[in-house]
Amino acid sequence: MPTHNIPKTDKTLWWKILLGMGLGITLGLILSPTGMAVVDDITATTLGEWIALPGIIFLGLLKMVVIPLVISSIVLGVIDSGSLHFLKTMGAKLVPYFVMTTFISISIGVFIIQAVNPAQYIDTKFVDDIMATSDIPFAIFNELNIPQRIENVIPVNFTEASLEKNMLQIVIFSILLGIIMLTLPKKTGKPFSDLCEFAQAATMKVIEWAMALAPYAVFGLIANVTIQMGLDTLAGVGAYMLSVLLGLFAMFIVYLLIVSIIAKRNIFTFLKAIRNAQIFAFSTSSSAATIPFTLKAAEERLDIDEKVSRFVIPLGATINMDGTALYQAAAALFLCNIFGVDLSNGEIFLLMLTTVGASIGTPATPGVGIIVLATILSGVGVPPEGIGIILGVDRILDMCRTTLNVTGDLVATAVMARFTPTDK
Ligand code: ASP
């Protein structure tokens, strides 16, 4: 990707975003009916919606570009890798690595929820109401079998896949397109690779515009969430939120160990190099929208060969989501505990396996991890309405888990760069 495609950003953006967050929480607490309640409930809700408007536009712009950005980045990434042989060698290491780190992350999430048991701080009265009104059938893992799952990932209808945001199908479709391009004569594939370059450049322009809105967006979204959530709810789910944050932090430490022991890099230099990408992940809550910044960190600051970064990063952004996986497992277990669904060790293991798949299939866009969580929940017999309990704090957790997702992609790139010989 030519460097001019990478969105330009303002160096003080990080501070503006943090300021936006701080001011958003403060304004939210001033307006919230359970905070200082300076206005009545209805006015507070209406004001909240208006204040959130820049955020809604911001998220809309990011969601708009995700599918073209992912397809074009993966196709160009496969083409840039140069040969099928290189792809096979790297893929054979990358996929097991992704699965392994996702599993470690999920185990951390499960362990922390079991140890802290944040469900004990939740008032069970309204849980009974949700149970009474839910018509979701209780089914413990009546999931699809393996042949059916394989059938489900074949992108038979691309339009349907993009309509349903079935990321796994889209990723497979894009990899196939890239491979086809590698096998065709250059001249035949050129119009399509030109189209992908255009799509990538165009989506990055949109991201550049969206980023100008970021501080106002974060301010508005956080203020609105705080108004709606109020102090009571925050206190109730506070233990859950802290457990997830603790889990994400523990996984972050695991990454640092991987960077130092496996990738053999200095962790401080590494952290400095990836800081900007983390900031963008945090403010956009979208691993996909962060792809240009993740690539820039890898290529310009970590000095990783483009052949590796351009394949690993777009793919990692869509399928390697350790933060999301940790969060989904932790949230599912937390809700199981609240709803009194007692899982045996075997069922917890199945939950972990399901979460590996769910995190792979989660689109790299803001706030979707929680939507995919609904399918995991019906698998373990928790009414998906239970999500209402954790919805309030999802915005903040989304920002944090996306930051971990992107960090994980950069760690994977550093590891792959060490073990994949290139001619750099
Ligand atoms: N926002 C996350 C990401 O893009 C996905 C999620 O909602 O967990 O990485």
CSV table of C-alpha atoms and ligand atoms in Angstrom, one decimal:
chain,number,residue,atom,x,y,z
A,1,MET,CA,0.0,0.0,0.0
A,2,PRO,CA,1.5,3.3,-0.9
A,3,THR,CA,2.1,5.3,2.3
A,4,HIS,CA,0.0,8.2,1.0
A,5,ASN,CA,-3.0,6.0,1.5
A,6,ILE,CA,-2.5,6.0,5.3
A,7,PRO,CA,-4.8,8.6,6.9
A,8,LYS,CA,-3.2,11.8,8.2
A,9,THR,CA,-3.7,12.4,11.8
A,10,ASP,CA,-3.3,15.1,14.3
A,11,LYS,CA,-0.5,14.5,16.9
A,12,THR,CA,-2.6,15.8,19.8
A,13,LEU,CA,-5.5,13.5,19.0
A,14,TRP,CA,-4.9,11.2,21.9
A,15,TRP,CA,-5.1,14.0,24.4
A,16,LYS,CA,-8.2,15.3,22.8
A,17,ILE,CA,-9.8,11.9,22.9
A,18,LEU,CA,-8.9,11.4,26.6
A,19,LEU,CA,-10.3,14.9,27.3
A,20,GLY,CA,-13.5,14.0,25.4
A,21,MET,CA,-13.8,10.9,27.6
A,22,GLY,CA,-13.3,12.7,30.9
A,23,LEU,CA,-15.7,15.6,29.9
A,24,GLY,CA,-18.2,13.0,28.6
A,25,ILE,CA,-18.3,11.1,31.9
A,26,THR,CA,-18.5,14.4,33.9
A,27,LEU,CA,-21.4,15.8,31.8
A,28,GLY,CA,-23.1,12.4,31.9
A,29,LEU,CA,-23.0,12.3,35.7
A,30,ILE,CA,-24.3,15.9,35.9
A,31,LEU,CA,-27.3,15.1,33.7
A,32,SER,CA,-28.0,11.5,34.7
A,33,PRO,CA,-31.2,10.9,36.7
A,34,THR,CA,-29.1,8.8,39.1
A,35,GLY,CA,-26.3,11.3,39.2
A,36,MET,CA,-26.7,15.0,39.9
A,37,ALA,CA,-30.0,15.0,37.9
A,38,VAL,CA,-29.9,18.7,37.0
A,39,VAL,CA,-32.7,18.1,34.5
A,40,ASP,CA,-35.7,15.7,34.4
A,41,ASP,CA,-35.4,12.1,33.1
A,42,ILE,CA,-37.0,12.8,29.7
A,43,THR,CA,-34.9,15.9,29.0
A,44,ALA,CA,-31.7,14.0,30.1
A,45,THR,CA,-32.5,11.2,27.6
A,46,THR,CA,-33.2,13.6,24.8
A,47,LEU,CA,-30.1,15.6,25.5
A,48,GLY,CA,-28.1,12.4,25.6
A,49,GLU,CA,-29.3,11.4,22.2
A,50,TRP,CA,-28.3,14.8,20.7
A,51,ILE,CA,-25.0,14.9,22.4
A,52,ALA,CA,-24.2,11.4,21.0
A,53,LEU,CA,-24.9,12.5,17.4
A,54,PRO,CA,-21.3,13.1,16.4
A,55,GLY,CA,-20.6,9.7,17.8
A,56,ILE,CA,-23.3,8.1,15.8
A,57,ILE,CA,-22.0,9.7,12.6
A,58,PHE,CA,-18.5,8.6,13.5
A,59,LEU,CA,-19.5,5.0,14.1
A,60,GLY,CA,-21.6,5.1,10.9
A,61,LEU,CA,-18.7,6.2,8.8
A,62,LEU,CA,-16.4,3.5,10.2
A,63,LYS,CA,-19.0,0.8,9.8
A,64,MET,CA,-19.6,2.0,6.2
A,65,VAL,CA,-16.0,1.3,5.2
A,66,VAL,CA,-15.3,-2.0,7.0
A,67,ILE,CA,-16.3,-4.5,4.4
A,68,PRO,CA,-14.5,-2.8,1.4
A,69,LEU,CA,-11.5,-2.1,3.6
A,70,VAL,CA,-11.3,-5.7,4.8
A,71,ILE,CA,-11.7,-7.2,1.3
A,72,SER,CA,-9.3,-4.9,-0.4
A,73,SER,CA,-6.7,-5.2,2.4
A,74,ILE,CA,-6.8,-9.0,2.4
A,75,VAL,CA,-6.8,-9.3,-1.4
A,76,LEU,CA,-3.8,-6.9,-1.7
A,77,GLY,CA,-2.1,-8.6,1.3
A,78,VAL,CA,-2.3,-11.9,-0.4
A,79,ILE,CA,-1.0,-10.4,-3.7
A,80,ASP,CA,1.8,-8.6,-1.9
A,81,SER,CA,2.9,-11.9,-0.3
A,82,GLY,CA,4.1,-12.7,-3.8
A,83,SER,CA,3.7,-16.5,-3.9
A,84,LEU,CA,1.5,-19.4,-2.9
A,85,HIS,CA,4.5,-21.0,-1.3
A,86,PHE,CA,5.1,-18.1,1.0
A,87,LEU,CA,1.4,-18.0,1.9
A,88,LYS,CA,1.3,-21.7,2.8
A,89,THR,CA,4.5,-21.4,5.0
A,90,MET,CA,3.1,-18.5,6.9
A,91,GLY,CA,-0.5,-19.7,7.1
A,92,ALA,CA,0.7,-23.0,8.6
A,93,LYS,CA,2.2,-21.1,11.5
A,94,LEU,CA,-0.2,-18.2,11.7
A,95,VAL,CA,-3.5,-20.1,12.1
A,96,PRO,CA,-2.3,-22.4,15.0
A,97,TYR,CA,-0.8,-19.3,16.6
A,98,PHE,CA,-4.1,-17.4,16.3
A,99,VAL,CA,-6.0,-20.3,17.8
A,100,MET,CA,-3.5,-20.8,20.6
A,101,THR,CA,-3.4,-17.2,21.8
A,102,THR,CA,-7.2,-16.9,21.5
A,103,PHE,CA,-7.5,-20.0,23.7
A,104,ILE,CA,-5.1,-18.5,26.3
A,105,SER,CA,-7.1,-15.3,26.3
A,106,ILE,CA,-10.4,-17.1,26.8
A,107,SER,CA,-8.9,-19.2,29.6
A,108,ILE,CA,-7.8,-16.0,31.4
A,109,GLY,CA,-11.4,-14.6,31.1
A,110,VAL,CA,-12.9,-17.8,32.4
A,111,PHE,CA,-10.4,-18.0,35.3
A,112,ILE,CA,-11.0,-14.4,36.4
A,113,ILE,CA,-14.8,-14.7,36.4
A,114,GLN,CA,-14.6,-17.9,38.3
A,115,ALA,CA,-12.2,-16.4,40.9
A,116,VAL,CA,-14.0,-13.0,41.3
A,117,ASN,CA,-17.6,-14.2,40.7
A,118,PRO,CA,-18.9,-10.7,40.0
A,119,ALA,CA,-22.4,-12.1,39.7
A,120,GLN,CA,-22.7,-12.1,43.5
A,121,TYR,CA,-23.0,-8.3,43.4
A,122,ILE,CA,-26.0,-8.3,41.1
A,123,ASP,CA,-29.6,-7.9,42.4
A,124,THR,CA,-31.4,-11.0,41.3
A,125,LYS,CA,-34.9,-9.5,41.4
A,126,PHE,CA,-35.0,-8.3,37.8
A,127,VAL,CA,-33.2,-11.4,36.6
A,128,ASP,CA,-36.3,-13.4,37.5
A,129,ASP,CA,-38.5,-11.0,35.4
A,130,ILE,CA,-36.3,-11.5,32.4
A,131,MET,CA,-36.5,-15.2,32.9
A,132,ALA,CA,-40.2,-15.1,33.2
A,133,THR,CA,-40.7,-13.1,29.9
A,134,SER,CA,-38.1,-14.9,27.8
A,135,ASP,CA,-39.3,-17.4,25.3
A,136,ILE,CA,-35.8,-18.4,24.3
A,137,PRO,CA,-35.7,-22.2,24.4
A,138,PHE,CA,-33.1,-23.5,26.8
A,139,ALA,CA,-30.6,-25.6,25.0
A,140,ILE,CA,-27.2,-26.6,26.1
A,141,PHE,CA,-24.9,-26.6,23.1
A,142,ASN,CA,-27.3,-27.9,20.6
A,143,GLU,CA,-24.9,-26.3,18.1
A,144,LEU,CA,-24.1,-27.4,14.6
A,145,ASN,CA,-21.9,-30.4,14.0
A,146,ILE,CA,-18.5,-30.0,12.2
A,147,PRO,CA,-19.6,-30.8,8.6
A,148,GLN,CA,-22.5,-28.3,9.0
A,149,ARG,CA,-20.1,-25.7,10.4
A,150,ILE,CA,-17.8,-26.2,7.4
A,151,GLU,CA,-20.7,-25.8,5.1
A,152,ASN,CA,-21.5,-22.5,6.8
A,153,VAL,CA,-18.2,-20.9,6.2
A,154,ILE,CA,-18.3,-21.4,2.4
A,155,PRO,CA,-19.2,-18.1,0.9
A,156,VAL,CA,-21.8,-19.4,-1.6
A,157,ASN,CA,-23.5,-16.1,-1.9
A,158,PHE,CA,-21.3,-13.1,-1.4
A,159,THR,CA,-24.2,-10.6,-1.2
A,160,GLU,CA,-25.8,-12.6,1.5
A,161,ALA,CA,-22.4,-12.8,3.4
A,162,SER,CA,-22.0,-9.0,3.3
A,163,LEU,CA,-25.6,-8.4,4.2
A,164,GLU,CA,-25.3,-10.6,7.3
A,165,LYS,CA,-21.8,-9.3,8.0
A,166,ASN,CA,-20.5,-12.9,8.0
A,167,MET,CA,-16.9,-12.0,8.4
A,168,LEU,CA,-15.5,-15.5,8.1
A,169,GLN,CA,-17.2,-16.0,4.8
A,170,ILE,CA,-15.9,-12.6,3.6
A,171,VAL,CA,-12.4,-13.4,4.8
A,172,ILE,CA,-12.4,-16.7,2.9
A,173,PHE,CA,-13.8,-15.1,-0.2
A,174,SER,CA,-11.1,-12.4,-0.1
A,175,ILE,CA,-8.3,-14.9,0.4
A,176,LEU,CA,-9.6,-17.0,-2.5
A,177,LEU,CA,-9.7,-13.9,-4.7
A,178,GLY,CA,-6.1,-13.0,-3.7
A,179,ILE,CA,-5.0,-16.6,-4.4
A,180,ILE,CA,-6.7,-16.5,-7.8
A,181,MET,CA,-4.9,-13.2,-8.6
A,182,LEU,CA,-1.6,-14.8,-7.7
A,183,THR,CA,-2.2,-17.7,-10.1
A,184,LEU,CA,-3.4,-15.5,-13.1
A,185,PRO,CA,-1.2,-13.7,-15.5
A,186,LYS,CA,-0.5,-10.1,-14.1
A,187,LYS,CA,-2.2,-8.5,-17.0
A,188,THR,CA,-5.5,-10.3,-16.4
A,189,GLY,CA,-5.6,-9.5,-12.7
A,190,LYS,CA,-4.5,-5.9,-13.0
A,191,PRO,CA,-8.0,-4.3,-13.3
A,192,PHE,CA,-9.1,-6.0,-10.1
A,193,SER,CA,-6.0,-5.2,-8.2
A,194,ASP,CA,-6.3,-1.5,-9.3
A,195,LEU,CA,-9.9,-1.6,-8.1
A,196,CYS,CA,-8.8,-2.9,-4.7
A,197,GLU,CA,-6.1,-0.2,-4.5
A,198,PHE,CA,-8.8,2.4,-5.2
A,199,ALA,CA,-11.2,0.8,-2.6
A,200,GLN,CA,-8.4,0.9,0.0
A,201,ALA,CA,-7.5,4.5,-0.7
A,202,ALA,CA,-11.1,5.6,-0.7
A,203,THR,CA,-11.9,3.8,2.6
A,204,MET,CA,-8.9,5.4,4.2
A,205,LYS,CA,-10.1,8.8,3.1
A,206,VAL,CA,-13.4,8.2,4.9
A,207,ILE,CA,-11.5,7.0,8.0
A,208,GLU,CA,-9.4,10.2,7.9
A,209,TRP,CA,-12.6,12.3,7.9
A,210,ALA,CA,-14.1,10.2,10.7
A,211,MET,CA,-11.0,10.6,12.8
A,212,ALA,CA,-11.5,14.4,12.8
A,213,LEU,CA,-14.7,13.7,14.6
A,214,ALA,CA,-13.2,11.3,17.1
A,215,PRO,CA,-12.8,13.5,20.2
A,216,TYR,CA,-16.4,14.8,19.9
A,217,ALA,CA,-17.6,11.3,19.1
A,218,VAL,CA,-16.0,9.8,22.2
A,219,PHE,CA,-17.3,12.7,24.3
A,220,GLY,CA,-20.9,12.3,23.0
A,221,LEU,CA,-21.0,8.5,23.2
A,222,ILE,CA,-19.6,8.3,26.7
A,223,ALA,CA,-21.8,11.2,28.0
A,224,ASN,CA,-24.9,9.4,26.6
A,225,VAL,CA,-23.9,6.1,28.1
A,226,THR,CA,-23.3,7.7,31.5
A,227,ILE,CA,-26.6,9.5,31.3
A,228,GLN,CA,-28.5,6.3,30.5
A,229,MET,CA,-26.6,4.0,32.8
A,230,GLY,CA,-26.3,6.2,35.8
A,231,LEU,CA,-24.4,5.4,39.0
A,232,ASP,CA,-26.6,2.6,40.2
A,233,THR,CA,-26.1,0.3,37.2
A,234,LEU,CA,-22.4,1.2,37.1
A,235,ALA,CA,-22.0,0.1,40.7
A,236,GLY,CA,-23.9,-3.1,40.1
A,237,VAL,CA,-21.9,-4.2,37.1
A,238,GLY,CA,-18.7,-2.5,38.3
A,239,ALA,CA,-17.2,-5.8,39.6
A,240,TYR,CA,-17.9,-7.5,36.2
A,241,MET,CA,-16.4,-4.6,34.3
A,242,LEU,CA,-13.3,-4.6,36.5
A,243,SER,CA,-12.9,-8.4,36.1
A,244,VAL,CA,-13.0,-8.0,32.3
A,245,LEU,CA,-10.5,-5.1,32.4
A,246,LEU,CA,-8.3,-7.2,34.7
A,247,GLY,CA,-8.5,-10.1,32.3
A,248,LEU,CA,-7.6,-7.8,29.3
A,249,PHE,CA,-4.6,-6.5,31.3
A,250,ALA,CA,-3.4,-10.1,32.1
A,251,MET,CA,-3.6,-11.0,28.4
A,252,PHE,CA,-1.6,-7.8,27.7
A,253,ILE,CA,1.1,-9.1,30.0
A,254,VAL,CA,1.1,-12.4,28.2
A,255,TYR,CA,1.6,-10.5,25.0
A,256,LEU,CA,4.6,-8.7,26.4
A,257,LEU,CA,6.1,-12.1,27.4
A,258,ILE,CA,5.5,-13.3,23.8
A,259,VAL,CA,7.2,-10.2,22.4
A,260,SER,CA,10.2,-10.6,24.6
A,261,ILE,CA,10.6,-14.4,24.6
A,262,ILE,CA,9.2,-15.5,21.3
A,263,ALA,CA,9.5,-12.4,19.0
A,264,LYS,CA,12.8,-11.5,20.7
A,265,ARG,CA,12.1,-7.8,20.8
A,266,ASN,CA,12.6,-5.1,23.5
A,267,ILE,CA,9.2,-4.6,25.0
A,268,PHE,CA,9.6,-0.9,25.6
A,269,THR,CA,10.6,-0.2,22.0
A,270,PHE,CA,7.7,-2.4,20.9
A,271,LEU,CA,5.2,-0.5,23.1
A,272,LYS,CA,6.4,2.8,21.9
A,273,ALA,CA,6.1,1.7,18.3
A,274,ILE,CA,2.5,0.4,18.6
A,275,ARG,CA,1.2,3.3,20.7
A,276,ASN,CA,-0.5,5.1,17.9
A,277,ALA,CA,-2.3,2.1,16.6
A,278,GLN,CA,-3.5,1.3,20.1
A,279,ILE,CA,-4.9,4.9,20.4
A,280,PHE,CA,-6.8,4.5,17.2
A,281,ALA,CA,-8.2,1.1,18.2
A,282,PHE,CA,-9.3,2.6,21.5
A,283,SER,CA,-11.0,5.6,20.0
A,284,THR,CA,-12.6,3.8,17.0
A,285,SER,CA,-13.5,0.5,18.7
A,286,SER,CA,-12.8,-1.1,15.3
A,287,SER,CA,-9.9,-3.3,14.5
A,288,ALA,CA,-10.8,-3.0,10.8
A,289,ALA,CA,-10.8,0.8,10.8
A,290,THR,CA,-7.4,0.7,12.6
A,291,ILE,CA,-5.8,-1.5,9.8
A,292,PRO,CA,-4.0,1.4,8.2
A,293,PHE,CA,-2.5,2.5,11.5
A,294,THR,CA,-1.6,-1.1,12.5
A,295,LEU,CA,0.2,-1.5,9.1
A,296,LYS,CA,2.0,1.8,9.6
A,297,ALA,CA,3.2,0.7,13.1
A,298,ALA,CA,4.4,-2.6,11.8
A,299,GLU,CA,6.2,-1.4,8.7
A,300,GLU,CA,7.5,2.0,9.7
A,301,ARG,CA,8.1,1.6,13.4
A,302,LEU,CA,8.7,-2.1,13.9
A,303,ASP,CA,10.5,-2.5,10.6
A,304,ILE,CA,8.5,-5.6,9.6
A,305,ASP,CA,8.6,-6.8,6.0
A,306,GLU,CA,5.5,-5.8,4.1
A,307,LYS,CA,5.1,-9.3,2.8
A,308,VAL,CA,4.4,-10.4,6.4
A,309,SER,CA,2.5,-7.4,7.7
A,310,ARG,CA,0.2,-7.0,4.8
A,311,PHE,CA,-1.0,-10.5,5.1
A,312,VAL,CA,-1.0,-10.9,8.9
A,313,ILE,CA,-2.6,-7.6,9.8
A,314,PRO,CA,-5.8,-7.5,7.7
A,315,LEU,CA,-6.4,-11.2,8.4
A,316,GLY,CA,-5.6,-10.7,12.1
A,317,ALA,CA,-7.9,-7.7,12.3
A,318,THR,CA,-10.8,-9.8,11.2
A,319,ILE,CA,-10.2,-13.2,12.8
A,320,ASN,CA,-7.7,-12.7,15.6
A,321,MET,CA,-9.7,-11.1,18.4
A,322,ASP,CA,-8.2,-12.1,21.7
A,323,GLY,CA,-9.8,-9.2,23.6
A,324,THR,CA,-13.2,-10.0,22.1
A,325,ALA,CA,-12.8,-13.7,22.9
A,326,LEU,CA,-11.9,-13.0,26.5
A,327,TYR,CA,-14.8,-10.6,26.9
A,328,GLN,CA,-17.3,-13.0,25.3
A,329,ALA,CA,-16.3,-15.9,27.5
A,330,ALA,CA,-16.2,-13.7,30.6
A,331,ALA,CA,-19.6,-12.2,29.8
A,332,ALA,CA,-21.2,-15.5,29.0
A,333,LEU,CA,-20.0,-17.1,32.2
A,334,PHE,CA,-21.0,-14.0,34.3
A,335,LEU,CA,-24.5,-14.2,32.9
A,336,CYS,CA,-24.6,-18.0,33.5
A,337,ASN,CA,-23.8,-17.3,37.1
A,338,ILE,CA,-26.5,-14.6,37.3
A,339,PHE,CA,-29.1,-16.8,35.7
A,340,GLY,CA,-28.2,-19.8,37.8
A,341,VAL,CA,-27.1,-21.9,34.8
A,342,ASP,CA,-24.7,-24.4,36.3
A,343,LEU,CA,-22.1,-25.4,33.7
A,344,SER,CA,-20.0,-28.6,34.2
A,345,ASN,CA,-16.3,-28.4,33.5
A,346,GLY,CA,-17.0,-30.1,30.1
A,347,GLU,CA,-19.6,-27.5,29.3
A,348,ILE,CA,-17.2,-24.7,30.2
A,349,PHE,CA,-14.7,-26.3,27.8
A,350,LEU,CA,-17.4,-26.3,25.1
A,351,LEU,CA,-18.2,-22.7,25.9
A,352,MET,CA,-14.5,-21.9,25.4
A,353,LEU,CA,-14.4,-23.7,22.1
A,354,THR,CA,-17.6,-21.9,20.9
A,355,THR,CA,-16.1,-18.6,21.9
A,356,VAL,CA,-13.0,-19.3,19.8
A,357,GLY,CA,-15.3,-19.7,16.8
A,358,ALA,CA,-17.5,-16.7,17.8
A,359,SER,CA,-14.6,-14.3,18.2
A,360,ILE,CA,-13.2,-15.4,14.8
A,361,GLY,CA,-16.6,-14.7,13.2
A,362,THR,CA,-17.1,-11.3,15.0
A,363,PRO,CA,-16.9,-8.4,12.5
A,364,ALA,CA,-14.1,-6.0,13.4
A,365,THR,CA,-16.5,-3.1,14.0
A,366,PRO,CA,-17.7,-1.2,17.0
A,367,GLY,CA,-20.0,-2.9,19.5
A,368,VAL,CA,-20.6,-6.2,17.7
A,369,GLY,CA,-18.8,-8.5,20.1
A,370,ILE,CA,-21.9,-8.2,22.3
A,371,ILE,CA,-24.2,-9.0,19.5
A,372,VAL,CA,-22.3,-12.2,18.7
A,373,LEU,CA,-22.4,-12.9,22.4
A,374,ALA,CA,-26.2,-13.4,22.1
A,375,THR,CA,-25.6,-16.6,20.0
A,376,ILE,CA,-23.2,-17.9,22.6
A,377,LEU,CA,-25.7,-17.3,25.3
A,378,SER,CA,-28.5,-19.2,23.7
A,379,GLY,CA,-26.1,-22.0,23.3
A,380,VAL,CA,-25.5,-22.2,27.1
A,381,GLY,CA,-29.2,-21.7,28.0
A,382,VAL,CA,-29.0,-18.0,29.1
A,383,PRO,CA,-31.8,-15.8,27.7
A,384,PRO,CA,-30.1,-13.3,25.3
A,385,GLU,CA,-32.2,-10.6,27.0
A,386,GLY,CA,-29.7,-11.0,29.8
A,387,ILE,CA,-27.3,-8.9,27.7
A,388,GLY,CA,-29.3,-5.9,28.9
A,389,ILE,CA,-27.5,-6.2,32.2
A,390,ILE,CA,-24.1,-5.6,30.6
A,391,LEU,CA,-25.0,-3.4,27.7
A,392,GLY,CA,-24.5,-0.2,29.7
A,393,VAL,CA,-20.8,-0.7,30.1
A,394,ASP,CA,-20.2,-2.2,26.7
A,395,ARG,CA,-18.9,1.0,25.1
A,396,ILE,CA,-15.9,1.3,27.5
A,397,LEU,CA,-15.2,-2.5,27.3
A,398,ASP,CA,-15.4,-2.4,23.5
A,399,MET,CA,-12.8,0.4,23.4
A,400,CYS,CA,-10.5,-1.7,25.7
A,401,ARG,CA,-11.0,-5.1,24.0
A,402,THR,CA,-10.4,-3.6,20.6
A,403,THR,CA,-7.1,-2.1,21.8
A,404,LEU,CA,-6.1,-5.6,23.0
A,405,ASN,CA,-7.3,-7.1,19.6
A,406,VAL,CA,-5.0,-4.7,17.7
A,407,THR,CA,-2.1,-5.2,20.1
A,408,GLY,CA,-2.5,-9.0,19.5
A,409,ASP,CA,-2.3,-8.5,15.7
A,410,LEU,CA,0.9,-6.5,16.1
A,411,VAL,CA,2.4,-9.2,18.4
A,412,ALA,CA,1.4,-11.9,15.9
A,413,THR,CA,3.1,-9.9,13.1
A,414,ALA,CA,6.3,-9.6,15.2
A,415,VAL,CA,6.3,-13.3,15.9
A,416,MET,CA,5.6,-14.2,12.3
A,417,ALA,CA,8.3,-11.8,11.1
A,418,ARG,CA,10.8,-13.7,13.3
A,419,PHE,CA,9.9,-17.1,12.0
A,420,THR,CA,9.1,-16.4,8.3
A,421,PRO,CA,12.2,-15.9,6.2
A,422,THR,CA,11.7,-13.1,3.7
A,423,ASP,CA,14.3,-11.6,1.4
A,424,LYS,CA,14.4,-8.3,3.3
B,1,ASP,N1,-15.0,-3.8,18.3
B,1,ASP,C1,-14.2,-5.0,18.3
B,1,ASP,C2,-13.2,-4.9,17.2
B,1,ASP,O1,-13.4,-4.3,16.2
B,1,ASP,C3,-15.1,-6.2,18.0
B,1,ASP,C4,-16.0,-6.3,19.3
B,1,ASP,O2,-17.1,-5.7,19.3
B,1,ASP,O3,-15.6,-7.0,20.2
B,1,ASP,O4,-12.1,-5.4,17.3
